[in-house]
Amino acid sequence: MRSIQRRLGLGLAGTLLLVGLILAQASLWVFDRGLRTYLEGDLRDEAQGLLAALVRGPAGLQLDERRLDPSFQRQFSGHYFRIDFSDRSWRSRSLWDRELLKPDGLGMQTELGDGPQGQRLLIYRADYRRYGENLSISVAMDYQPILQSFRRMQWLGLGLGGAALLLILIAQRYTVRRALRPLEQVRQQIVQLQQGCRTDLDAEVPEELESLVAQINHLLAHTEDTLKRSRNALGNLGHALKTPLAVLISLAGREELAAHPALRASMREQLEQIEQRLSRELGRARLAGEALPGARFDCAQELPGLFATLAMIHDRGLSLDWQAPAGLVLPRDREDLLELLGNLLDNACKWAEQKVQLTVEESAEGYRLSVDDDGPGIDAERREAVLGRGTRLDEQVAGHGLGLGIVRDIIEAWNGRIELQDSPLGGLRVMVSLPRR
C-alpha cells in the first residue's frame, strides 16, 4: 500500500493541476472575449471611416484615399478591407494580390478568417447605403500576434504554475511530516513496549490520536492484569496442591499398604512425579518473575539474578558460573529466554555433582548457549530419542526429568536447534544455537 504522504501529495498535485488548468483556460477565454469585444469597436470605427471616405465623383462613387488609414496602403500590414457593391467590389492595397472573403453574417465574425502569409484575421462586416447605392464593408485585422501572446502567456503561466505547484508540494510534504510525527512517536513507543522498556503509551498526543492511544493502553492494562491473575492462580493452585500431595505421599507409606507392595510402589512413583512436576512449574514461575512482555535479554543484568535464584532453589553447595561477552543483549523475548535457560540450568543443577557452567557466545551466524554439568550425563544412543518430537526425557530415562518439551518448542519457534553432547566437565552439555533473527 502506498504511503499516506504519497497519496496526499498525488491527490493535492492532481487537484491543483486540474483546477489550475481550468482557471488558466477560463481566464484566457474571458480575456480573449473581452479583447475581441474591444477590437470590435475599433473595426466598426474603421468601417465607418471607409464609409466616410466614399465620395461622389465624375464616374459615380469613388474612394478618397487621402482619408484612408496608411496601414490600408502598406503591403500585408495586417489591416485590410473589402467594399462590395451590387456589381463590383473594391479591396485594400494591403491585400496585394490576395483576396479577402466576404463574410456571410453581419457584425463581428465568430470564427477567425484566413489572411495572407498565414495570418489569422478578425473580421467585421457592416452594410450601408451611400448616395442611393447599397454596399457592404468588411474590415479585418491580423489577430495572429495576439494569439502568439496568448501562447506565451500560457507557457509562462504553466511555468509559474509548475513552480508554485512544486513549492506547494514541498510545503505539503513538510506539513504532512510534521502532522504524522506523533504517529512515528507512537510507533517508537510501541517498539519500546515490545522490547519491554515501558508499560504503556504516553497519553499526551494530538486529539486525533487520543482515542487510539487510550484504547491501546486499556488493552495493555487488561492484558497485564490477565497475565498477573493467571500467574497468581497458577501459583495458588501449586501451593494448594502441595499440602494434599504431601498427605497422599505420607499415606502411601503407611503399613496398611505393606501387603500390596506393587500398589504402594506405583502410588509412590506417580505421586513423586506429580510432586516433581509441581515443583518444576513453581520454580519456572519464580525464575520468570515479573518480566515485562517483549523485553530483550541483557546477559549482564539477567544472568546474575537467575543464578542467584538457582542457588537458592538448589541449596547444596553447587558451583554455578556463567560466561558471556560484555554488553551482550540477546534479541529474543526476555521471559522466553528466562524460561529456556531456567529450565536447562534447573535440570543441570538437579543432576550435577559439584559444578554447572553456562557459556553464551556470539558469532556471525547467531548465538550459541551451552549448559554443562558434571553429572552422570546421557548415553549417546539415547540422545536422539530424547530430542524426538513428543518425547520427554523423563519418559525415556527414569528419574532424569529434564522436561525438554517447552525448551524444544521455544527453540523451534526461533528457528534454532538443540543438541546434546558430552560436556568437558564430564556430564551432559546442552547446546542451543539461535540465528540472529
Coordinates of N, CA, C and O in Angstrom, one line a residue, residues 251-422:
L251 N 0.4 -41.1 53.2 CA -0.5 -42.2 53.2 C 0.0 -43.4 52.4 O -0.2 -44.6 52.8
A252 N 0.7 -43.1 51.3 CA 1.3 -44.2 50.5 C 2.3 -45.0 51.3 O 2.6 -46.1 50.9
G253 N 2.9 -44.4 52.3 CA 3.9 -45.1 53.1 C 3.4 -45.8 54.3 O 4.2 -46.4 55.1
R254 N 2.1 -45.8 54.5 CA 1.5 -46.5 55.7 C 1.6 -48.0 55.7 O 1.7 -48.6 54.6
E255 N 1.6 -48.6 56.8 CA 1.7 -50.0 57.0 C 0.6 -50.8 56.4 O 0.7 -51.9 56.0
E256 N -0.6 -50.1 56.3 CA -1.8 -50.8 55.7 C -1.5 -51.3 54.3 O -2.1 -52.3 53.8
L257 N -0.6 -50.6 53.6 CA -0.3 -51.0 52.2 C 0.9 -51.9 52.0 O 1.3 -52.2 50.9
A258 N 1.4 -52.3 53.2 CA 2.6 -53.2 53.1 C 2.2 -54.6 52.5 O 3.1 -55.2 51.8
A259 N 1.0 -55.0 52.6 CA 0.5 -56.2 51.9 C 0.4 -56.1 50.4 O 0.2 -57.1 49.7
H260 N 0.5 -54.8 49.9 CA 0.4 -54.6 48.5 C 1.6 -53.8 48.0 O 1.5 -52.6 47.7
P261 N 2.7 -54.5 48.0 CA 4.0 -53.7 47.6 C 3.9 -53.1 46.2 O 4.4 -52.0 46.0
A262 N 3.4 -53.8 45.3 CA 3.3 -53.3 43.9 C 2.4 -52.0 43.8 O 2.8 -51.0 43.2
L263 N 1.3 -52.1 44.5 CA 0.4 -50.9 44.5 C 1.1 -49.8 45.2 O 1.0 -48.6 44.8
R264 N 1.8 -50.0 46.4 CA 2.5 -49.0 47.1 C 3.5 -48.3 46.2 O 3.6 -47.1 46.2
A265 N 4.3 -49.2 45.6 CA 5.4 -48.6 44.7 C 4.8 -47.8 43.6 O 5.4 -46.7 43.2
S266 N 3.8 -48.2 43.0 CA 3.1 -47.5 41.8 C 2.6 -46.2 42.3 O 2.8 -45.1 41.7
M267 N 1.9 -46.2 43.5 CA 1.4 -44.9 44.0 C 2.5 -43.9 44.4 O 2.4 -42.7 44.0
R268 N 3.5 -44.4 45.0 CA 4.6 -43.5 45.4 C 5.3 -43.0 44.1 O 5.7 -41.8 44.1
E269 N 5.5 -43.8 43.1 CA 6.2 -43.3 41.9 C 5.3 -42.2 41.2 O 5.9 -41.2 40.8
Q270 N 4.0 -42.4 41.1 CA 3.2 -41.5 40.5 C 3.1 -40.2 41.3 O 3.1 -39.1 40.7
L271 N 3.0 -40.3 42.6 CA 2.9 -39.1 43.4 C 4.2 -38.3 43.4 O 4.2 -37.1 43.4
E272 N 5.3 -39.0 43.3 CA 6.6 -38.3 43.3 C 6.8 -37.6 41.9 O 7.3 -36.5 41.9
Q273 N 6.3 -38.2 40.8 CA 6.3 -37.5 39.6 C 5.4 -36.2 39.6 O 5.8 -35.2 39.1
I274 N 4.3 -36.3 40.2 CA 3.4 -35.2 40.4 C 4.1 -34.1 41.2 O 4.1 -32.9 40.8
E275 N 4.8 -34.5 42.3 CA 5.5 -33.5 43.1 C 6.6 -32.9 42.3 O 6.8 -31.7 42.4
Q276 N 7.4 -33.7 41.5 CA 8.5 -33.1 40.7 C 7.9 -32.1 39.7 O 8.5 -31.0 39.6
R277 N 6.9 -32.5 39.1 CA 6.3 -31.6 38.0 C 5.8 -30.3 38.7 O 6.0 -29.2 38.2
L278 N 5.1 -30.4 39.8 CA 4.6 -29.2 40.5 C 5.8 -28.3 41.0 O 5.7 -27.1 40.8
S279 N 6.8 -28.9 41.5 CA 8.0 -28.1 41.9 C 8.6 -27.4 40.8 O 9.1 -26.3 40.9
R280 N 8.7 -28.2 39.6 CA 9.4 -27.6 38.5 C 8.6 -26.4 37.9 O 9.1 -25.4 37.6
E281 N 7.2 -26.5 37.9 CA 6.4 -25.4 37.3 C 6.5 -24.2 38.3 O 6.6 -23.0 37.8
L282 N 6.5 -24.4 39.6 CA 6.6 -23.3 40.5 C 8.0 -22.7 40.4 O 8.1 -21.4 40.5
G283 N 9.0 -23.5 40.2 CA 10.3 -23.0 40.0 C 10.5 -22.1 38.8 O 11.1 -21.1 38.8
R284 N 9.8 -22.5 37.7 CA 9.8 -21.7 36.4 C 9.1 -20.4 36.6 O 9.6 -19.4 36.1
A285 N 8.0 -20.4 37.4 CA 7.3 -19.2 37.6 C 8.2 -18.2 38.5 O 8.2 -17.0 38.2
R286 N 9.0 -18.8 39.4 CA 9.9 -18.0 40.2 C 11.0 -17.4 39.4 O 11.5 -16.3 39.5
L287 N 11.5 -18.2 38.4 CA 12.6 -17.8 37.6 C 12.1 -16.7 36.6 O 12.9 -15.7 36.3
A288 N 10.9 -16.8 36.1 CA 10.4 -15.8 35.1 C 10.2 -14.4 35.8 O 10.4 -13.4 35.3
G289 N 9.7 -14.5 37.1 CA 9.5 -13.3 37.9 C 8.4 -12.4 37.2 O 7.5 -12.9 36.6
E290 N 8.6 -11.1 37.3 CA 7.7 -10.1 36.8 C 8.2 -9.5 35.5 O 8.3 -8.3 35.4
A291 N 8.6 -10.3 34.6 CA 9.2 -9.8 33.3 C 8.2 -9.0 32.5 O 7.1 -9.3 32.4
L292 N 8.7 -7.9 31.9 CA 7.9 -7.1 31.1 C 7.8 -7.9 29.7 O 8.8 -8.3 29.2
P293 N 6.6 -8.0 29.1 CA 6.5 -8.7 27.9 C 7.3 -8.0 26.8 O 7.2 -6.8 26.7
G294 N 8.0 -8.8 26.0 CA 8.8 -8.3 24.9 C 10.2 -7.8 25.3 O 10.9 -7.3 24.4
A295 N 10.6 -7.8 26.5 CA 11.9 -7.2 26.9 C 13.0 -8.1 26.3 O 12.9 -9.3 26.2
R296 N 14.1 -7.4 25.9 CA 15.3 -8.1 25.4 C 16.0 -8.7 26.6 O 15.9 -8.2 27.7
F297 N 16.9 -9.7 26.3 CA 17.6 -10.4 27.4 C 19.0 -9.8 27.4 O 19.9 -10.1 26.6
D298 N 19.3 -9.0 28.4 CA 20.6 -8.4 28.7 C 21.3 -9.4 29.6 O 20.9 -9.5 30.8
C299 N 22.3 -10.0 29.1 CA 23.0 -11.1 29.9 C 23.6 -10.5 31.2 O 23.4 -11.2 32.3
A300 N 24.2 -9.3 31.2 CA 24.8 -8.8 32.4 C 23.8 -8.5 33.5 O 24.1 -8.5 34.6
Q301 N 22.5 -8.2 33.1 CA 21.5 -7.8 34.0 C 20.7 -9.0 34.5 O 20.3 -9.1 35.6
E302 N 20.5 -10.0 33.6 CA 19.6 -11.1 33.9 C 20.2 -12.3 34.5 O 19.7 -12.9 35.4
L303 N 21.4 -12.6 34.0 CA 22.1 -13.9 34.5 C 22.4 -13.9 36.0 O 22.2 -14.9 36.6
P304 N 22.9 -12.8 36.6 CA 23.2 -12.8 38.0 C 22.0 -13.2 38.8 O 22.0 -14.0 39.8
G305 N 20.8 -12.5 38.5 CA 19.6 -12.8 39.3 C 19.1 -14.2 39.1 O 18.7 -14.9 40.0
L306 N 19.3 -14.7 37.8 CA 18.9 -16.1 37.5 C 19.7 -17.1 38.3 O 19.2 -18.0 38.9
F307 N 21.0 -16.9 38.3 CA 21.9 -17.8 39.0 C 21.7 -17.7 40.6 O 21.8 -18.7 41.3
A308 N 21.4 -16.5 41.1 CA 21.1 -16.4 42.5 C 19.8 -17.1 42.9 O 19.8 -17.8 43.9
T309 N 18.8 -17.1 42.0 CA 17.6 -17.8 42.3 C 17.9 -19.3 42.2 O 17.4 -20.1 43.1
L310 N 18.7 -19.8 41.3 CA 19.0 -21.2 41.2 C 19.8 -21.6 42.4 O 19.6 -22.8 42.9
A311 N 20.7 -20.8 42.9 CA 21.4 -21.2 44.1 C 20.5 -21.3 45.3 O 20.8 -22.2 46.1
M312 N 19.4 -20.5 45.4 CA 18.5 -20.7 46.5 C 17.7 -21.9 46.3 O 17.4 -22.6 47.3
I313 N 17.3 -22.2 45.1 CA 16.5 -23.4 44.9 C 17.3 -24.7 45.1 O 16.8 -25.7 45.7
H314 N 18.5 -24.7 44.7 CA 19.4 -25.9 44.8 C 20.5 -25.6 45.8 O 21.7 -25.4 45.5
D315 N 20.1 -25.5 47.1 CA 21.0 -25.1 48.2 C 21.8 -26.3 48.7 O 21.5 -26.9 49.7
R316 N 22.8 -26.8 47.8 CA 23.6 -27.9 48.3 C 25.1 -27.7 47.9 O 25.8 -28.6 47.6
G317 N 25.5 -26.4 47.8 CA 26.9 -26.1 47.6 C 27.4 -26.3 46.2 O 28.6 -26.5 46.0
L318 N 26.5 -26.2 45.2 CA 26.9 -26.3 43.8 C 27.7 -25.0 43.4 O 27.4 -23.9 43.9
S319 N 28.7 -25.2 42.5 CA 29.4 -24.1 41.9 C 28.7 -23.7 40.6 O 28.7 -24.5 39.6
L320 N 28.0 -22.6 40.6 CA 27.3 -22.1 39.4 C 28.0 -20.9 38.8 O 28.4 -20.0 39.5
D321 N 28.3 -21.0 37.5 CA 29.1 -20.0 36.9 C 28.6 -19.7 35.5 O 27.9 -20.6 34.9
W322 N 28.8 -18.5 35.0 CA 28.4 -18.2 33.6 C 29.4 -17.3 33.0 O 30.1 -16.6 33.6
Q323 N 29.5 -17.4 31.7 CA 30.4 -16.5 30.9 C 29.6 -16.0 29.7 O 28.9 -16.8 29.0
A324 N 29.7 -14.7 29.4 CA 29.1 -14.0 28.2 C 29.9 -12.8 27.9 O 30.5 -12.2 28.7
P325 N 29.9 -12.5 26.6 CA 30.6 -11.2 26.2 C 30.0 -10.0 26.9 O 28.8 -9.9 27.1
A326 N 30.9 -9.1 27.2 CA 30.4 -7.9 27.9 C 29.4 -7.1 27.0 O 29.6 -6.9 25.8
G327 N 28.3 -6.7 27.6 CA 27.3 -5.9 27.0 C 26.4 -6.6 26.0 O 25.7 -6.0 25.2
L328 N 26.5 -8.0 26.0 CA 25.7 -8.8 25.0 C 24.2 -8.7 25.4 O 23.9 -9.0 26.5
V329 N 23.4 -8.4 24.4 CA 21.9 -8.4 24.6 C 21.4 -9.3 23.5 O 21.6 -9.1 22.3
L330 N 20.8 -10.4 24.0 CA 20.2 -11.4 23.0 C 18.9 -10.8 22.5 O 18.0 -10.5 23.3
P331 N 18.7 -10.8 21.2 CA 17.5 -10.2 20.6 C 16.3 -11.2 20.6 O 15.8 -11.5 19.6
R332 N 16.0 -11.6 21.8 CA 14.9 -12.5 22.0 C 14.0 -12.1 23.2 O 14.5 -11.3 24.0
D333 N 12.8 -12.6 23.3 CA 12.0 -12.2 24.4 C 12.6 -12.6 25.7 O 13.0 -13.8 25.9
R334 N 12.6 -11.7 26.7 CA 13.3 -11.9 27.9 C 12.7 -13.1 28.7 O 13.3 -13.9 29.2
E335 N 11.3 -13.1 28.7 CA 10.7 -14.1 29.5 C 10.9 -15.5 28.9 O 11.1 -16.4 29.7
D336 N 10.8 -15.6 27.6 CA 11.1 -16.9 27.0 C 12.5 -17.4 27.2 O 12.7 -18.6 27.5
L337 N 13.5 -16.5 27.2 CA 14.9 -16.9 27.4 C 15.1 -17.2 28.9 O 15.8 -18.2 29.2
L338 N 14.4 -16.5 29.8 CA 14.5 -16.9 31.2 C 13.9 -18.3 31.4 O 14.4 -19.1 32.2
E339 N 12.8 -18.6 30.7 CA 12.2 -19.9 30.8 C 13.1 -21.0 30.3 O 13.3 -22.1 30.8
L340 N 13.6 -20.7 29.1 CA 14.5 -21.7 28.4 C 15.8 -22.0 29.3 O 16.1 -23.1 29.6
L341 N 16.5 -20.9 29.6 CA 17.7 -21.1 30.4 C 17.4 -21.6 31.8 O 18.1 -22.5 32.4
G342 N 16.3 -21.1 32.4 CA 16.0 -21.6 33.8 C 15.6 -23.1 33.7 O 16.1 -23.8 34.7
N343 N 15.0 -23.5 32.7 CA 14.6 -24.9 32.6 C 15.9 -25.8 32.5 O 16.1 -26.8 33.2
L344 N 16.8 -25.4 31.5 CA 18.0 -26.1 31.3 C 18.9 -26.1 32.5 O 19.5 -27.1 32.9
L345 N 19.1 -24.9 33.1 CA 20.0 -24.8 34.3 C 19.4 -25.5 35.5 O 20.2 -26.1 36.3
D346 N 18.1 -25.5 35.6 CA 17.5 -26.1 36.7 C 17.7 -27.6 36.7 O 18.0 -28.3 37.7
N347 N 17.5 -28.2 35.5 CA 17.8 -29.6 35.3 C 19.2 -30.0 35.4 O 19.6 -31.0 36.0
A348 N 20.1 -29.1 35.0 CA 21.6 -29.3 35.1 C 21.9 -29.3 36.6 O 22.7 -30.2 37.1
C349 N 21.3 -28.4 37.4 CA 21.6 -28.4 38.8 C 21.1 -29.6 39.5 O 21.7 -30.1 40.5
K350 N 20.0 -30.2 39.0 CA 19.5 -31.4 39.7 C 20.4 -32.6 39.6 O 20.5 -33.4 40.5
W351 N 21.2 -32.7 38.5 CA 22.0 -33.9 38.2 C 23.5 -33.6 38.3 O 24.3 -34.5 38.2
A352 N 23.8 -32.4 38.6 CA 25.3 -32.0 38.7 C 25.8 -32.5 40.1 O 25.1 -32.6 41.1
E353 N 27.1 -32.9 40.1 CA 27.7 -33.3 41.3 C 28.2 -32.1 42.1 O 27.9 -31.9 43.3
Q354 N 28.9 -31.2 41.3 CA 29.5 -30.0 42.0 C 29.4 -28.8 41.2 O 29.4 -27.7 41.7
K355 N 29.4 -28.9 39.8 CA 29.5 -27.7 39.0 C 28.5 -27.7 37.9 O 28.3 -28.7 37.2
V356 N 28.0 -26.4 37.6 CA 27.2 -26.1 36.4 C 27.7 -24.9 35.8 O 28.0 -23.9 36.4
Q357 N 27.9 -25.0 34.4 CA 28.5 -23.8 33.7 C 27.6 -23.4 32.5 O 27.2 -24.3 31.8
L358 N 27.3 -22.1 32.4 CA 26.6 -21.6 31.2 C 27.6 -20.7 30.5 O 28.3 -19.9 31.0
T359 N 27.7 -21.0 29.1 CA 28.5 -20.2 28.3 C 27.7 -19.6 27.1 O 27.0 -20.4 26.4
V360 N 27.7 -18.3 27.0 CA 27.0 -17.7 25.9 C 28.0 -17.1 24.9 O 28.9 -16.3 25.3
E361 N 27.9 -17.4 23.6 CA 28.9 -17.0 22.6 C 28.1 -16.3 21.4 O 27.0 -16.8 21.1
E362 N 28.7 -15.4 20.8 CA 28.2 -14.7 19.7 C 29.1 -14.9 18.5 O 30.3 -14.9 18.6
S363 N 28.4 -15.2 17.3 CA 29.2 -15.3 16.0 C 28.5 -14.6 14.9 O 27.4 -14.0 15.1
A364 N 29.0 -14.7 13.7 CA 28.4 -14.0 12.6 C 27.0 -14.7 12.2 O 26.1 -14.0 11.8
E365 N 26.9 -16.0 12.5 CA 25.7 -16.7 12.2 C 24.6 -16.5 13.2 O 23.4 -16.6 12.9
G366 N 25.0 -16.3 14.5 CA 24.0 -16.1 15.5 C 24.6 -16.3 16.9 O 25.7 -15.7 17.2
Y367 N 23.9 -17.0 17.8 CA 24.3 -17.1 19.2 C 24.3 -18.6 19.6 O 23.5 -19.4 19.1
R368 N 25.2 -18.9 20.5 CA 25.3 -20.3 21.0 C 25.3 -20.3 22.5 O 26.1 -19.6 23.1
L369 N 24.4 -21.1 23.1 CA 24.2 -21.2 24.5 C 24.6 -22.6 24.9 O 23.9 -23.5 24.4
S370 N 25.5 -22.8 25.8 CA 26.0 -24.1 26.2 C 25.8 -24.2 27.7 O 26.3 -23.4 28.5
V371 N 25.1 -25.3 28.2 CA 24.9 -25.6 29.6 C 25.6 -26.9 29.9 O 25.2 -27.9 29.3
D372 N 26.6 -26.8 30.7 CA 27.4 -28.0 31.1 C 27.2 -28.4 32.6 O 27.0 -27.5 33.4
D373 N 27.2 -29.7 32.8 CA 27.2 -30.1 34.2 C 28.2 -31.3 34.3 O 28.6 -31.9 33.3
D374 N 28.5 -31.6 35.6 CA 29.4 -32.8 35.8 C 28.7 -34.0 36.4 O 29.2 -34.7 37.2
G375 N 27.4 -34.1 36.0 CA 26.6 -35.2 36.4 C 26.8 -36.5 35.6 O 27.8 -36.6 34.9
P376 N 25.9 -37.4 35.7 CA 26.0 -38.7 35.0 C 25.9 -38.6 33.5 O 26.3 -39.5 32.8
G377 N 25.3 -37.6 33.0 CA 25.1 -37.4 31.6 C 24.0 -38.4 31.0 O 23.3 -39.0 31.8
I378 N 24.0 -38.5 29.7 CA 23.0 -39.3 29.0 C 23.8 -40.1 27.9 O 24.7 -39.6 27.2
D379 N 23.5 -41.4 27.8 CA 24.2 -42.2 26.8 C 23.9 -41.7 25.4 O 22.8 -41.2 25.1
A380 N 24.9 -41.8 24.6 CA 24.8 -41.2 23.2 C 23.7 -41.8 22.5 O 23.0 -41.1 21.7
E381 N 23.4 -43.1 22.6 CA 22.3 -43.7 21.8 C 21.0 -43.3 22.3 O 20.0 -43.5 21.6
R382 N 20.9 -42.7 23.4 CA 19.6 -42.2 23.9 C 19.3 -40.8 23.6 O 18.2 -40.3 23.8
R383 N 20.3 -40.0 23.2 CA 20.1 -38.6 23.0 C 19.2 -38.3 21.9 O 18.4 -37.3 21.9
E384 N 19.3 -39.0 20.8 CA 18.4 -38.8 19.6 C 16.9 -39.0 20.0 O 16.0 -38.2 19.7
A385 N 16.7 -40.0 20.8 CA 15.3 -40.3 21.3 C 14.8 -39.2 22.2 O 13.6 -38.8 22.2
V386 N 15.7 -38.6 23.0 CA 15.3 -37.6 23.9 C 14.8 -36.4 23.2 O 13.8 -35.7 23.6
L387 N 15.5 -36.0 22.0 CA 15.1 -34.8 21.3 C 14.0 -35.0 20.3 O 13.6 -34.1 19.6
G388 N 13.5 -36.3 20.2 CA 12.4 -36.5 19.2 C 11.1 -35.8 19.6 O 10.8 -35.6 20.8
R389 N 10.4 -35.4 18.6 CA 9.1 -34.6 18.8 C 8.2 -35.4 19.6 O 7.9 -36.6 19.3
G390 N 7.6 -34.8 20.7 CA 6.6 -35.5 21.5 C 7.2 -36.4 22.5 O 6.5 -37.1 23.2
T391 N 8.5 -36.5 22.6 CA 9.2 -37.4 23.6 C 9.8 -36.5 24.7 O 10.5 -35.5 24.5
R392 N 9.6 -37.0 25.9 CA 10.2 -36.3 27.1 C 11.3 -37.2 27.7 O 11.1 -38.5 27.7
L393 N 12.3 -36.6 28.2 CA 13.4 -37.4 28.7 C 13.0 -38.2 29.9 O 13.4 -39.3 30.2
D394 N 12.1 -37.6 30.7 CA 11.7 -38.3 31.9 C 10.8 -39.5 31.6 O 10.5 -40.4 32.5
E395 N 10.4 -39.6 30.3 CA 9.7 -40.8 29.9 C 10.7 -41.9 29.3 O 10.3 -43.0 29.2
Q396 N 11.8 -41.4 28.9 CA 12.8 -42.3 28.4 C 13.8 -42.8 29.4 O 14.2 -44.0 29.4
V397 N 14.2 -42.0 30.3 CA 15.2 -42.3 31.3 C 14.6 -42.0 32.6 O 14.4 -40.9 32.9
A398 N 14.4 -43.0 33.4 CA 13.7 -42.9 34.7 C 14.5 -41.9 35.6 O 15.7 -42.1 35.7
G399 N 13.8 -41.0 36.2 CA 14.4 -40.1 37.2 C 15.1 -38.9 36.7 O 15.4 -38.0 37.5
H400 N 15.4 -38.7 35.4 CA 16.1 -37.5 34.9 C 15.2 -36.3 34.9 O 15.6 -35.3 35.4
G401 N 14.0 -36.4 34.3 CA 13.0 -35.3 34.4 C 13.6 -34.0 33.8 O 13.4 -32.9 34.4
L402 N 14.2 -34.0 32.6 CA 14.7 -32.7 32.0 C 13.6 -31.9 31.5 O 13.7 -30.7 31.5
G403 N 12.5 -32.5 31.0 CA 11.4 -31.7 30.5 C 11.7 -30.8 29.4 O 11.6 -29.6 29.5
L404 N 12.3 -31.4 28.3 CA 12.7 -30.6 27.1 C 11.6 -30.2 26.2 O 11.9 -29.5 25.2
G405 N 10.4 -30.6 26.5 CA 9.3 -30.2 25.6 C 9.1 -28.7 25.4 O 9.0 -28.2 24.3
I406 N 9.1 -28.0 26.5 CA 8.9 -26.5 26.4 C 10.1 -25.9 25.8 O 10.0 -25.0 25.0
V407 N 11.3 -26.3 26.2 CA 12.5 -25.8 25.6 C 12.5 -26.0 24.1 O 12.9 -25.1 23.3
R408 N 12.2 -27.2 23.7 CA 12.2 -27.5 22.2 C 11.2 -26.6 21.5 O 11.5 -26.1 20.4
D409 N 10.0 -26.4 22.1 CA 9.0 -25.5 21.4 C 9.5 -24.1 21.2 O 9.3 -23.5 20.2
I410 N 10.2 -23.6 22.3 CA 10.7 -22.2 22.2 C 11.8 -22.1 21.1 O 11.8 -21.2 20.3
I411 N 12.7 -23.1 21.1 CA 13.8 -23.1 20.1 C 13.3 -23.2 18.7 O 13.7 -22.6 17.8
E412 N 12.3 -24.1 18.5 CA 11.7 -24.3 17.1 C 11.0 -23.0 16.7 O 11.0 -22.7 15.5
A413 N 10.4 -22.3 17.6 CA 9.7 -21.0 17.2 C 10.7 -20.0 16.8 O 10.4 -19.1 16.0
W414 N 11.9 -20.1 17.3 CA 13.0 -19.2 16.9 C 13.9 -19.7 15.7 O 14.9 -19.1 15.4
N415 N 13.5 -20.8 15.1 CA 14.2 -21.4 14.0 C 15.7 -21.8 14.5 O 16.6 -21.7 13.7
G416 N 15.8 -22.2 15.7 CA 17.1 -22.6 16.2 C 17.2 -24.1 16.3 O 16.3 -24.8 15.7
R417 N 18.2 -24.6 16.9 CA 18.3 -26.1 17.1 C 19.0 -26.4 18.5 O 19.7 -25.5 19.0
I418 N 18.8 -27.6 18.9 CA 19.3 -28.0 20.2 C 20.0 -29.4 20.0 O 19.5 -30.2 19.3
E419 N 21.1 -29.5 20.7 CA 21.9 -30.7 20.6 C 22.4 -31.1 22.0 O 22.6 -30.3 22.9
L420 N 22.5 -32.5 22.2 CA 23.0 -33.0 23.4 C 24.4 -33.6 23.1 O 24.6 -34.4 22.2
Q421 N 25.4 -33.2 23.9 CA 26.8 -33.6 23.7 C 27.4 -33.9 25.0 O 26.9 -33.7 26.1
D422 N 28.7 -34.5 24.9 CA 29.4 -34.8 26.1 C 30.0 -33.5 26.6 O 30.5 -32.6 25.8

